Amino acid sequence: MNRADGRGSRGSDTEIGRVVIVGGGTAGWMAAAAFSRFLNNGRRRITVVESDAIGTVGVGEATIPPILAFNNILDINENEFLRVTRVTFKAGIEFVNWGRVGDRYFHPFGFYGHDLHGIAFHQLWLREAMRAGGPGAGSDIAHYCMSAQAAALRRFARPGPTAKPPLNQLLYAFHFDASLYAQFLRKIAERQGAERREGRIVKVHRDGTSGDVLAVELEGGERVEGDLFIDCSGFRALLIEQELKAGWHDWSHWLPCDAAIAVPTALTGPPDPFTRATAHEAGWQWRIPLQHRMGNGMVFASRFGDEDAARAVLLANLEGEVLAEPRTIRFATGRRKASWSHNVVALGLSAGFVEPLESTSIHLIQNGIQRLLALFPGKPISPLERDEYNRGMGELYDDLRDFVILHYKATQRDDSELWRYVRDMEVPDSLARKMELWRLHGRVFREGHELFGTVSWVAVMLGQNLWPEAYDTIADSLDEAKVAEAMARMREDYRKAAEALPDQEQFLRMAGAWAAEEMAA
Ligand code: FAD
């Protein structure tokens, strides 16, 4: 029997020496890249166990801006990353048909205008719009956002560190090829000393007294022993659930979509610098442009519509030539009651899934990694540090859940069972409170470490026709004519700055980050 322990004298009685990452999807290789960078200083061994025969979920190609911070801590050369993983930029998400069929709005990264005398910009905008006659009157709030303006013109350039306003408000994230991303991170992790074991795990060995995991056993008998196990086994949740039964908070009554059909197509034009999410009768369709193809998929709720119908709607709404067989992926929405149990920390799909509407899963992996590094345990593991991790992760998941539920709840659609169900459903108290605060005076407060801030909530609520009854009267403390003048200047500044940008393909080529030549080779 081969043993993967015993080599080198890593760790000690009080120090975790062997970290075993179970799974080599996006979660596994993100964890391996980060842990080998920060924990592998001669004292710890980082091992990734993955099975080519099982493979990865193979989706997950849109991100949100904090991914830039993850690249930074890994010292990733951004242009190389852009080229190798076929990145296009993402300035936000265009939502089509969500409030009512025919509606269209943009949820941008970044800011709406800027506050005046400490008064929130959206309150000044609401005053102007309400005085002009309410919904649809006055100026478009997207005209006060750098990212939204760039996206509307299909332009993009990365603002450098010395960029001046308003260009420095152009926040962005990436669309990338998920399998190329995992390969890219694998190279980094292996260069930093992480080891890889290929094989299917067939058995888990536990300590009879503590219940901790001691080793995973591969087909053929090889045992990989560890002090800390990172469960990145995807929806299988091999250690955290199959073995440790950490428990599950089920969200399917709030987020009823439970399946997706994914299919790549050829590009029909230059890639857009944004994701599109189009609502259909039984679910919604994603459109994620990459340098070399378009990622598409239909997310649907199987209790409100069958797979054949979902596939037919997806295929009828594609723009380019289909490049591969459509693939169905089943999922459940919810999260583990504890993503850290015993000496196992779940990251990625094994820890939970909010559904892909706001592209939050990769962020949850990143956040889990950074949180674990900040709370990295000794031996024995302190319950306090473990509880702190679980408390923080739980809050993060629940906040994201509320924001995603908002997109469903705030619909006026009446054309199918799915939309009637979500429109009429009870929502979590935390979301009901937020929606009521908005309804009264358009107020939004970012709480604790919430990921999505005021701009996001305002974009979705206004975009889906939830208008407050009144604006905050504090807006009346500023002279209306002067505010109108300042707002006109802001609009002009954003428009001019957006018009001066190149299109993103041009920008990527200039940065040496366009992979077309490699693709043609
Ligand atoms: P997986 O990719 O499933 O990897 C699991 C790994 O565990 C594999 O390597 C597998 O071989 C290994 N494994 C499992 N069992 C065993 C075993 N017995 N022995 C050995 N190895 C084993 N996220 C975003 O941020 N943005 C998006 O746009 C987005 N879109 C999505 C769309 C859909 C339809 C879905 C379902 C998810 C989406 N996600 C998105 C989530 C994203 O795909 C995942 O967060 C990400 O891919 C991480 O997956 P993972 O590594 O946890 O799991």
Coordinates of C-alpha atoms and ligand atoms in Angstrom, one line a residue:
M1 CA 0.0 0.0 0.0
N2 CA 1.3 3.4 -0.9
R3 CA 1.1 6.0 1.8
A4 CA 1.2 9.7 1.1
D5 CA 2.1 10.5 4.7
G6 CA 5.4 10.1 6.4
R7 CA 7.5 12.0 3.9
G8 CA 9.3 15.0 5.5
S9 CA 8.6 16.2 9.0
R10 CA 5.8 18.6 8.5
G11 CA 3.6 19.9 11.3
S12 CA 3.9 19.0 15.0
D13 CA 1.7 18.1 17.9
T14 CA 0.4 21.6 18.0
E15 CA 0.6 22.6 14.3
I16 CA -1.4 21.4 11.3
G17 CA 1.2 19.9 8.9
R18 CA -0.8 18.2 6.2
V19 CA -3.7 19.9 4.4
V20 CA -5.6 17.6 2.0
I21 CA -7.8 19.2 -0.5
V22 CA -10.5 16.8 -1.8
G23 CA -11.5 17.8 -5.3
G24 CA -9.8 19.7 -8.2
G25 CA -12.5 21.9 -9.6
T26 CA -12.5 25.7 -9.3
A27 CA -12.8 25.4 -5.5
G28 CA -10.0 22.9 -5.1
W29 CA -7.4 24.7 -7.2
M30 CA -8.3 28.1 -5.8
A31 CA -7.7 26.7 -2.4
A32 CA -4.5 24.9 -3.5
A33 CA -3.1 28.1 -5.1
A34 CA -3.8 30.2 -2.0
F35 CA -2.7 27.6 0.7
S36 CA 0.5 26.7 -1.2
R37 CA 1.3 30.4 -1.3
F38 CA 0.6 31.2 2.4
L39 CA 0.9 27.9 4.3
N40 CA 3.6 25.9 2.5
N41 CA 6.6 27.6 4.0
G42 CA 8.4 24.4 4.5
R43 CA 6.2 23.4 7.4
R44 CA 3.1 22.1 5.6
R45 CA 2.2 19.8 2.8
I46 CA -0.7 20.7 0.5
T47 CA -2.1 17.8 -1.4
V48 CA -5.0 17.9 -3.9
V49 CA -6.9 14.7 -4.6
E50 CA -9.0 14.7 -7.7
S51 CA -10.5 12.2 -10.1
D52 CA -10.4 12.8 -13.9
A53 CA -13.0 10.1 -14.2
I54 CA -15.5 12.0 -12.1
G55 CA -14.6 15.4 -13.6
T56 CA -15.8 18.9 -12.5
V57 CA -19.1 20.6 -12.7
G58 CA -17.7 22.5 -15.7
V59 CA -19.7 25.8 -15.3
G60 CA -19.1 28.9 -13.3
E61 CA -17.6 31.5 -15.6
A62 CA -18.8 34.9 -14.4
T63 CA -17.3 36.6 -11.4
I64 CA -17.7 39.8 -9.3
P65 CA -15.1 42.5 -8.6
P66 CA -13.6 41.1 -5.4
I67 CA -11.9 38.4 -7.6
L68 CA -9.3 41.1 -8.4
A69 CA -8.2 41.0 -4.8
F70 CA -7.8 37.2 -5.0
N71 CA -5.6 37.6 -8.1
N72 CA -3.6 40.2 -6.2
I73 CA -2.9 38.1 -3.2
L74 CA -1.6 35.4 -5.5
D75 CA 0.6 37.9 -7.4
I76 CA -1.1 36.8 -10.6
N77 CA 0.0 38.7 -13.7
E78 CA -3.3 40.0 -14.9
N79 CA -2.6 40.2 -18.6
E80 CA -1.3 36.6 -18.6
F81 CA -4.5 35.5 -16.7
L82 CA -6.7 37.4 -19.2
R83 CA -5.1 35.7 -22.2
V84 CA -4.7 32.2 -20.8
T85 CA -8.3 31.9 -19.4
R86 CA -9.8 33.8 -22.4
V87 CA -11.2 36.5 -20.3
T88 CA -13.7 39.2 -21.2
F89 CA -14.5 42.0 -18.8
K90 CA -17.8 42.2 -16.9
A91 CA -19.1 45.6 -16.0
G92 CA -22.3 44.2 -14.5
I93 CA -25.4 42.2 -15.5
E94 CA -28.1 43.1 -18.0
F95 CA -31.5 41.8 -16.8
V96 CA -34.1 41.2 -19.4
N97 CA -37.8 40.4 -18.7
W98 CA -37.5 40.3 -14.9
G99 CA -40.0 42.9 -13.7
R100 CA -42.3 42.6 -16.7
V101 CA -41.8 40.9 -20.0
G102 CA -40.1 43.6 -22.2
D103 CA -38.3 45.3 -19.3
R104 CA -34.5 45.7 -19.4
Y105 CA -32.2 47.1 -16.7
F106 CA -28.5 47.0 -15.8
H107 CA -27.1 46.0 -12.4
P108 CA -23.7 47.7 -12.6
F109 CA -20.6 47.3 -10.6
G110 CA -19.5 50.6 -9.1
F111 CA -21.4 53.7 -8.1
Y112 CA -24.3 55.9 -9.0
G113 CA -23.0 59.5 -9.2
H114 CA -21.7 60.8 -6.0
D115 CA -23.3 62.0 -2.8
L116 CA -23.8 65.7 -2.3
H117 CA -23.2 67.2 1.2
G118 CA -23.4 63.6 2.6
I119 CA -26.8 63.0 1.0
A120 CA -27.1 59.7 -0.8
F121 CA -27.1 60.2 -4.6
H122 CA -30.1 58.0 -5.2
Q123 CA -32.2 60.1 -2.8
L124 CA -31.4 63.2 -4.9
W125 CA -32.2 61.2 -8.1
L126 CA -35.5 60.0 -6.5
R127 CA -36.5 63.5 -5.7
E128 CA -35.8 64.6 -9.3
A129 CA -37.7 61.6 -10.7
M130 CA -40.7 61.9 -8.4
R131 CA -41.0 65.6 -9.1
A132 CA -40.8 64.9 -12.8
G133 CA -43.8 62.5 -12.5
G134 CA -42.5 59.3 -11.0
P135 CA -41.5 56.0 -12.6
G136 CA -40.1 56.5 -16.1
A137 CA -39.9 60.3 -15.7
G138 CA -36.6 62.2 -15.3
S139 CA -33.2 60.9 -16.2
D140 CA -32.2 57.3 -16.4
I141 CA -30.2 56.4 -13.3
A142 CA -27.8 54.2 -15.4
H143 CA -26.6 57.5 -17.0
Y144 CA -24.9 58.3 -13.6
C145 CA -22.8 55.1 -13.6
M146 CA -19.4 54.7 -15.3
S147 CA -19.7 50.9 -15.6
A148 CA -23.3 51.1 -16.9
Q149 CA -22.3 53.7 -19.5
A150 CA -19.3 51.8 -20.7
A151 CA -21.4 48.6 -21.0
A152 CA -24.2 50.4 -22.9
L153 CA -21.6 51.5 -25.5
R154 CA -19.9 48.1 -25.4
R155 CA -16.6 49.7 -24.5
F156 CA -14.1 49.0 -21.8
A157 CA -10.6 49.8 -20.7
R158 CA -9.0 48.8 -17.4
P159 CA -8.6 52.0 -15.3
G160 CA -5.0 52.1 -14.1
P161 CA -4.0 52.9 -10.5
T162 CA -3.7 56.6 -11.4
A163 CA -7.1 56.9 -13.2
K164 CA -9.0 60.0 -12.4
P165 CA -12.8 60.4 -11.8
P166 CA -15.0 59.3 -13.3
L167 CA -12.9 56.6 -14.9
N168 CA -11.7 55.3 -11.6
Q169 CA -15.4 54.4 -10.9
L170 CA -15.3 51.8 -13.6
L171 CA -15.4 48.7 -11.5
Y172 CA -15.2 45.3 -13.2
A173 CA -14.9 41.6 -12.9
F174 CA -14.2 38.8 -15.4
H175 CA -15.8 36.1 -17.5
F176 CA -13.4 33.2 -17.9
D177 CA -13.3 29.7 -19.1
A178 CA -13.8 27.6 -16.0
S179 CA -11.6 24.7 -17.0
L180 CA -8.8 26.9 -18.2
Y181 CA -9.0 28.8 -14.9
A182 CA -8.6 25.6 -12.9
Q183 CA -5.6 24.6 -15.1
F184 CA -4.1 28.1 -14.7
L185 CA -4.4 27.9 -10.9
R186 CA -3.1 24.3 -10.9
K187 CA 0.1 25.4 -12.5
I188 CA 0.5 28.2 -9.8
A189 CA -0.2 25.7 -7.0
E190 CA 2.2 23.1 -8.3
R191 CA 4.9 25.7 -8.8
Q192 CA 4.4 26.6 -5.2
G193 CA 4.8 23.0 -4.0
A194 CA 1.3 21.7 -3.9
E195 CA 1.1 18.0 -4.8
R196 CA -1.6 16.2 -6.8
R197 CA -3.0 12.7 -6.4
E198 CA -5.2 11.3 -9.2
G199 CA -7.9 8.8 -8.2
R200 CA -11.4 8.2 -7.0
I201 CA -11.9 8.3 -3.2
V202 CA -13.7 5.2 -2.1
K203 CA -13.4 5.3 1.6
V204 CA -12.9 7.8 4.5
H205 CA -11.1 6.8 7.6
R206 CA -12.0 8.5 10.9
D207 CA -10.7 8.6 14.4
G208 CA -12.9 6.4 16.6
T209 CA -12.7 8.8 19.5
S210 CA -12.8 12.3 18.1
G211 CA -14.6 11.6 14.9
D212 CA -12.0 13.6 12.9
V213 CA -11.1 12.5 9.4
L214 CA -7.7 10.7 9.4
A215 CA -7.4 9.8 5.7
V216 CA -9.1 9.3 2.4
E217 CA -8.6 6.1 0.6
L218 CA -8.4 5.9 -3.2
E219 CA -9.4 3.0 -5.5
G220 CA -6.3 0.7 -5.4
G221 CA -5.8 1.3 -1.7
E222 CA -3.6 4.4 -1.5
R223 CA -4.3 6.4 1.6
V224 CA -3.8 10.1 1.8
E225 CA -3.6 11.2 5.4
G226 CA -4.1 14.7 6.7
D227 CA -4.6 16.9 9.7
L228 CA -7.0 19.3 8.0
F229 CA -9.3 18.3 5.1
I230 CA -10.8 20.8 2.6
D231 CA -13.9 19.4 1.1
C232 CA -14.0 20.7 -2.5
S233 CA -15.8 17.6 -3.9
G234 CA -18.7 19.7 -5.3
F235 CA -22.3 18.8 -5.0
R236 CA -21.3 15.3 -3.7
A237 CA -20.1 16.9 -0.4
L238 CA -18.0 13.7 0.2
L239 CA -16.7 14.6 3.6
I240 CA -18.8 17.4 5.0
E241 CA -22.1 15.7 4.4
Q242 CA -21.7 12.1 3.3
E243 CA -19.3 11.4 6.1
L244 CA -19.9 14.1 8.8
K245 CA -23.6 14.9 8.2
A246 CA -23.1 18.6 8.8
G247 CA -26.8 19.3 7.9
W248 CA -28.4 21.5 5.3
H249 CA -30.5 24.7 5.3
D250 CA -32.8 24.1 2.4
W251 CA -33.8 27.3 0.4
S252 CA -35.7 25.6 -2.4
H253 CA -39.0 27.3 -1.2
W254 CA -37.4 30.7 -1.9
L255 CA -35.1 29.7 -4.8
P256 CA -37.0 27.0 -6.6
C257 CA -34.7 26.6 -9.6
D258 CA -32.9 23.3 -9.3
A259 CA -31.4 22.5 -12.7
A260 CA -29.6 24.0 -15.6
I261 CA -28.8 23.1 -19.2
A262 CA -25.5 24.5 -20.4
V263 CA -24.4 24.9 -24.0
P264 CA -21.5 26.8 -25.7
T265 CA -22.0 28.6 -29.0
A266 CA -19.8 30.4 -31.5
L267 CA -19.6 34.2 -31.1
T268 CA -21.5 36.2 -33.7
G269 CA -19.8 39.5 -33.0
P270 CA -17.4 41.2 -30.6
P271 CA -17.9 40.0 -27.1
D272 CA -19.9 42.3 -24.8
P273 CA -18.4 43.5 -21.5
F274 CA -21.3 42.2 -19.4
T275 CA -23.4 39.2 -18.6
R276 CA -27.0 38.9 -19.7
A277 CA -29.7 37.2 -17.7
T278 CA -33.0 36.8 -19.6
A279 CA -36.1 35.6 -17.7
H280 CA -38.3 33.1 -19.5
E281 CA -41.6 31.5 -18.4
A282 CA -40.0 28.6 -16.5
G283 CA -36.6 30.1 -15.5
W284 CA -33.9 32.3 -16.9
Q285 CA -31.1 32.1 -19.5
W286 CA -27.5 33.2 -19.0
R287 CA -25.3 34.6 -21.7
I288 CA -21.6 34.9 -20.8
P289 CA -19.3 36.1 -23.6
L290 CA -15.7 34.9 -23.6
Q291 CA -12.9 35.6 -26.1
H292 CA -13.4 32.3 -28.0
R293 CA -17.0 31.4 -27.4
M294 CA -20.3 32.3 -25.8
G295 CA -21.3 30.4 -22.6
N296 CA -25.1 29.9 -22.4
G297 CA -27.4 28.1 -20.1
M298 CA -31.0 27.8 -19.0
V299 CA -31.7 27.7 -15.3
F300 CA -35.1 26.3 -14.5
A301 CA -37.3 24.9 -11.8
S302 CA -38.2 21.3 -12.5
R303 CA -41.4 21.5 -10.5
F304 CA -42.7 24.3 -12.7
G305 CA -41.5 23.0 -16.1
D306 CA -39.9 20.0 -17.7
E307 CA -36.4 19.6 -19.1
D308 CA -37.4 19.2 -22.7
A309 CA -39.3 22.4 -22.6
A310 CA -36.4 24.2 -21.0
R311 CA -34.0 22.9 -23.6
A312 CA -36.3 23.9 -26.4
V313 CA -36.5 27.5 -25.1
L314 CA -32.8 27.6 -24.7
L315 CA -32.0 26.4 -28.2
A316 CA -34.6 28.7 -29.7
N317 CA -32.9 31.7 -28.0
L318 CA -29.3 31.2 -28.9
E319 CA -27.4 33.5 -31.2
G320 CA -24.6 31.4 -32.7
E321 CA -23.8 28.0 -33.9
V322 CA -24.0 25.3 -31.1
L323 CA -20.5 24.0 -30.4
A324 CA -21.3 21.0 -28.1
E325 CA -24.2 18.8 -26.9
P326 CA -26.3 20.6 -24.2
R327 CA -25.5 19.3 -20.8
T328 CA -27.9 19.1 -17.8
I329 CA -26.8 19.8 -14.3
R330 CA -29.0 19.2 -11.3
F331 CA -28.6 21.3 -8.1
A332 CA -30.1 22.2 -4.8
T333 CA -30.2 25.7 -3.3
G334 CA -29.2 26.0 0.3
R335 CA -26.2 25.9 2.5
R336 CA -24.5 23.6 5.0
K337 CA -25.6 24.3 8.6
A338 CA -21.8 24.3 9.4
S339 CA -19.3 24.5 6.6
W340 CA -16.5 23.6 9.0
S341 CA -17.2 20.5 11.0
H342 CA -14.5 18.5 13.0
N343 CA -11.3 18.9 10.9
V344 CA -13.1 19.4 7.6
V345 CA -13.8 22.7 5.9
A346 CA -16.2 22.7 2.9
L347 CA -15.5 25.2 0.1
G348 CA -17.4 25.6 -3.1
L349 CA -20.5 23.6 -4.0
S350 CA -20.0 21.2 -1.1
A351 CA -20.6 24.2 1.2
G352 CA -23.8 25.5 -0.5
F353 CA -25.3 27.0 -3.6
V354 CA -27.3 30.2 -3.9
E355 CA -28.0 29.6 -7.6
P356 CA -26.0 31.4 -10.3
L357 CA -28.0 34.5 -10.9
E358 CA -25.6 37.0 -9.4
S359 CA -22.4 34.9 -10.0
T360 CA -21.6 34.7 -6.3
S361 CA -20.2 31.1 -5.9
I362 CA -16.6 31.8 -6.9
H363 CA -16.7 34.7 -4.5
L364 CA -17.9 32.4 -1.7
I365 CA -15.0 30.1 -2.4
Q366 CA -12.5 33.1 -2.3
N367 CA -14.1 34.4 0.9
G368 CA -14.0 31.0 2.5
I369 CA -10.3 30.7 1.7
Q370 CA -9.4 34.1 3.0
R371 CA -11.5 33.5 6.1
L372 CA -9.8 30.2 6.7
L373 CA -6.4 31.8 6.3
A374 CA -7.4 34.4 8.8
L375 CA -8.5 31.7 11.3
F376 CA -6.1 29.0 10.4
P377 CA -6.2 26.6 13.3
G378 CA -3.6 24.9 15.4
K379 CA -3.8 21.4 16.8
P380 CA -6.2 20.6 18.4
I381 CA -8.6 22.8 16.5
S382 CA -10.2 25.5 18.7
P383 CA -14.0 25.3 18.6
L384 CA -14.0 29.1 19.0
E385 CA -12.1 29.6 15.7
R386 CA -14.3 27.0 14.0
D387 CA -17.5 28.7 15.3
E388 CA -16.3 32.1 14.2
Y389 CA -15.7 30.8 10.7
N390 CA -19.1 29.2 10.5
R391 CA -20.8 32.3 11.9
G392 CA -19.1 34.6 9.3
M393 CA -19.7 32.2 6.4
G394 CA -23.3 31.7 7.4
E395 CA -24.0 35.4 7.5
L396 CA -22.4 35.9 4.1
Y397 CA -24.5 33.1 2.5
D398 CA -27.7 34.4 4.0
D399 CA -27.1 38.0 2.8
L400 CA -26.4 36.8 -0.7
R401 CA -29.5 34.6 -0.6
D402 CA -31.7 37.6 0.3
F403 CA -30.3 39.6 -2.6
V404 CA -30.9 36.8 -5.1
I405 CA -34.4 36.1 -3.8
L406 CA -35.2 39.8 -4.3
H407 CA -34.9 39.3 -8.1
Y408 CA -37.7 36.7 -8.0
K409 CA -39.9 38.4 -5.4
A410 CA -39.8 41.8 -7.2
T411 CA -41.6 40.6 -10.3
Q412 CA -44.9 41.7 -11.7
R413 CA -44.9 38.8 -14.2
D414 CA -48.1 36.7 -14.2
D415 CA -47.5 34.6 -17.2
S416 CA -46.5 31.3 -15.6
E417 CA -46.7 29.2 -12.5
L418 CA -43.0 29.9 -11.6
W419 CA -43.4 33.7 -11.6
R420 CA -46.8 33.6 -9.8
Y421 CA -45.3 31.4 -7.1
V422 CA -42.2 33.6 -6.5
R423 CA -44.2 36.8 -6.6
D424 CA -46.6 35.6 -3.9
M425 CA -44.1 33.7 -1.7
E426 CA -43.2 34.7 1.8
V427 CA -39.6 35.9 1.9
P428 CA -37.1 35.7 4.8
D429 CA -37.8 38.4 7.5
S430 CA -34.4 40.0 6.8
L431 CA -35.4 40.6 3.2
A432 CA -38.9 41.7 4.1
R433 CA -37.5 44.3 6.4
K434 CA -35.1 45.6 3.7
M435 CA -37.9 45.8 1.1
E436 CA -40.2 47.7 3.6
L437 CA -37.4 50.2 4.4
W438 CA -37.1 50.8 0.7
R439 CA -40.9 51.1 0.1
L440 CA -41.3 53.8 2.8
H441 CA -38.5 56.3 1.9
G442 CA -36.1 54.6 -0.5
R443 CA -33.6 53.7 2.2
V444 CA -31.0 51.1 1.8
F445 CA -28.4 50.3 4.5
R446 CA -25.4 48.0 4.0
E447 CA -25.1 45.9 7.1
G448 CA -22.1 44.2 8.6
H449 CA -20.0 42.7 5.8
E450 CA -22.7 42.4 3.3
L451 CA -21.3 41.9 -0.2
F452 CA -23.9 43.8 -2.3
G453 CA -24.2 47.4 -1.3
T454 CA -26.6 50.3 -2.0
V455 CA -26.0 50.5 -5.8
S456 CA -26.9 46.8 -6.2
W457 CA -30.1 47.0 -4.2
V458 CA -31.2 50.3 -5.8
A459 CA -30.5 48.9 -9.3
V460 CA -32.6 45.8 -8.8
M461 CA -35.4 47.4 -6.9
L462 CA -35.8 50.3 -9.4
G463 CA -35.0 48.0 -12.4
Q464 CA -37.9 45.7 -11.3
N465 CA -40.3 48.6 -10.8
L466 CA -40.3 48.7 -7.0
W467 CA -40.7 52.4 -6.4
P468 CA -40.6 53.9 -2.9
E469 CA -43.7 55.9 -1.7
A470 CA -41.5 58.9 -1.0
Y471 CA -37.9 60.0 -1.0
D472 CA -36.0 60.9 2.1
T473 CA -36.9 64.4 3.1
I474 CA -33.3 65.2 3.8
A475 CA -32.9 65.6 0.0
D476 CA -35.1 68.8 0.3
S477 CA -32.3 70.5 2.3
L478 CA -30.4 71.0 -1.0
D479 CA -31.4 73.5 -3.6
E480 CA -33.2 71.8 -6.4
A481 CA -31.7 73.9 -9.3
K482 CA -28.1 73.5 -8.0
V483 CA -28.6 69.7 -7.6
A484 CA -30.0 69.5 -11.1
E485 CA -27.0 71.4 -12.4
A486 CA -24.6 69.0 -10.6
M487 CA -26.5 66.0 -11.9
A488 CA -26.3 67.2 -15.4
R489 CA -22.5 67.7 -15.1
M490 CA -22.2 64.1 -13.7
R491 CA -24.2 62.7 -16.7
E492 CA -22.0 64.6 -19.1
D493 CA -18.8 63.4 -17.4
Y494 CA -19.8 59.7 -17.5
R495 CA -21.0 60.0 -21.1
K496 CA -17.8 61.6 -22.3
A497 CA -15.5 59.2 -20.3
A498 CA -17.4 56.2 -21.8
E499 CA -17.2 57.5 -25.3
A500 CA -13.5 57.9 -25.0
L501 CA -13.0 54.2 -24.2
P502 CA -11.9 51.6 -26.8
D503 CA -14.0 48.5 -27.4
Q504 CA -12.8 45.7 -25.2
E505 CA -11.3 43.6 -27.9
Q506 CA -9.1 46.6 -28.9
F507 CA -8.2 47.0 -25.2
L508 CA -7.3 43.4 -24.7
R509 CA -5.2 43.4 -27.9
M510 CA -3.3 46.5 -26.7
A511 CA -2.7 44.8 -23.4
G512 CA -1.4 41.7 -25.1
A513 CA -4.2 39.8 -23.5
W514 CA -6.2 38.7 -26.5
A515 CA -5.8 35.1 -27.2
A516 CA -7.1 35.0 -30.8
E517 CA -3.7 34.2 -32.3
E518 CA -3.2 31.3 -29.9
M519 CA -6.7 30.2 -30.7
A520 CA -6.0 30.2 -34.4
A521 CA -2.7 28.3 -34.0
Ligands
FAD1 P1 -16.7 20.7 -8.9 O1 -16.3 21.5 -10.1 O2 -17.8 19.8 -9.1 O3 -15.4 19.9 -8.5 C1 -15.5 18.8 -7.6 C2 -14.2 18.0 -7.6 O4 -14.2 17.0 -6.7 C3 -13.8 17.4 -9.0 O5 -12.4 17.6 -9.2 C4 -14.1 15.9 -8.8 O6 -13.3 15.1 -9.6 C5 -13.8 15.8 -7.3 N1 -14.4 14.6 -6.7 C6 -15.7 14.5 -6.4 N2 -15.9 13.2 -5.8 C7 -14.7 12.7 -5.8 C8 -14.2 11.4 -5.4 N3 -15.0 10.4 -4.9 N4 -12.9 11.1 -5.5 C9 -12.0 12.0 -6.0 N5 -12.4 13.2 -6.4 C10 -13.7 13.5 -6.3 N6 -20.3 30.4 -9.9 C11 -19.9 31.6 -10.2 O7 -19.2 32.2 -9.4 N7 -20.3 32.2 -11.4 C12 -21.1 31.6 -12.2 O8 -21.4 32.2 -13.3 C13 -21.6 30.4 -11.9 N8 -22.5 29.7 -12.8 C14 -22.9 28.5 -12.4 C15 -23.9 27.9 -13.2 C16 -24.5 26.7 -12.8 C17 -25.5 26.0 -13.6 C18 -23.9 26.0 -11.6 C19 -24.5 24.6 -11.2 C20 -23.0 26.6 -10.9 C21 -22.5 27.8 -11.2 N9 -21.5 28.5 -10.5 C22 -21.1 29.7 -10.8 C23 -20.9 27.8 -9.4 C24 -19.5 27.2 -9.8 O9 -19.6 26.4 -10.9 C25 -18.8 26.5 -8.7 O10 -18.8 27.3 -7.5 C26 -17.4 26.2 -9.0 O11 -17.3 25.6 -10.3 C27 -16.7 25.4 -8.0 O12 -17.1 24.1 -8.0 P2 -16.5 23.0 -7.1 O13 -15.0 23.1 -7.3 O14 -17.0 23.2 -5.7 O15 -17.0 21.6 -7.6

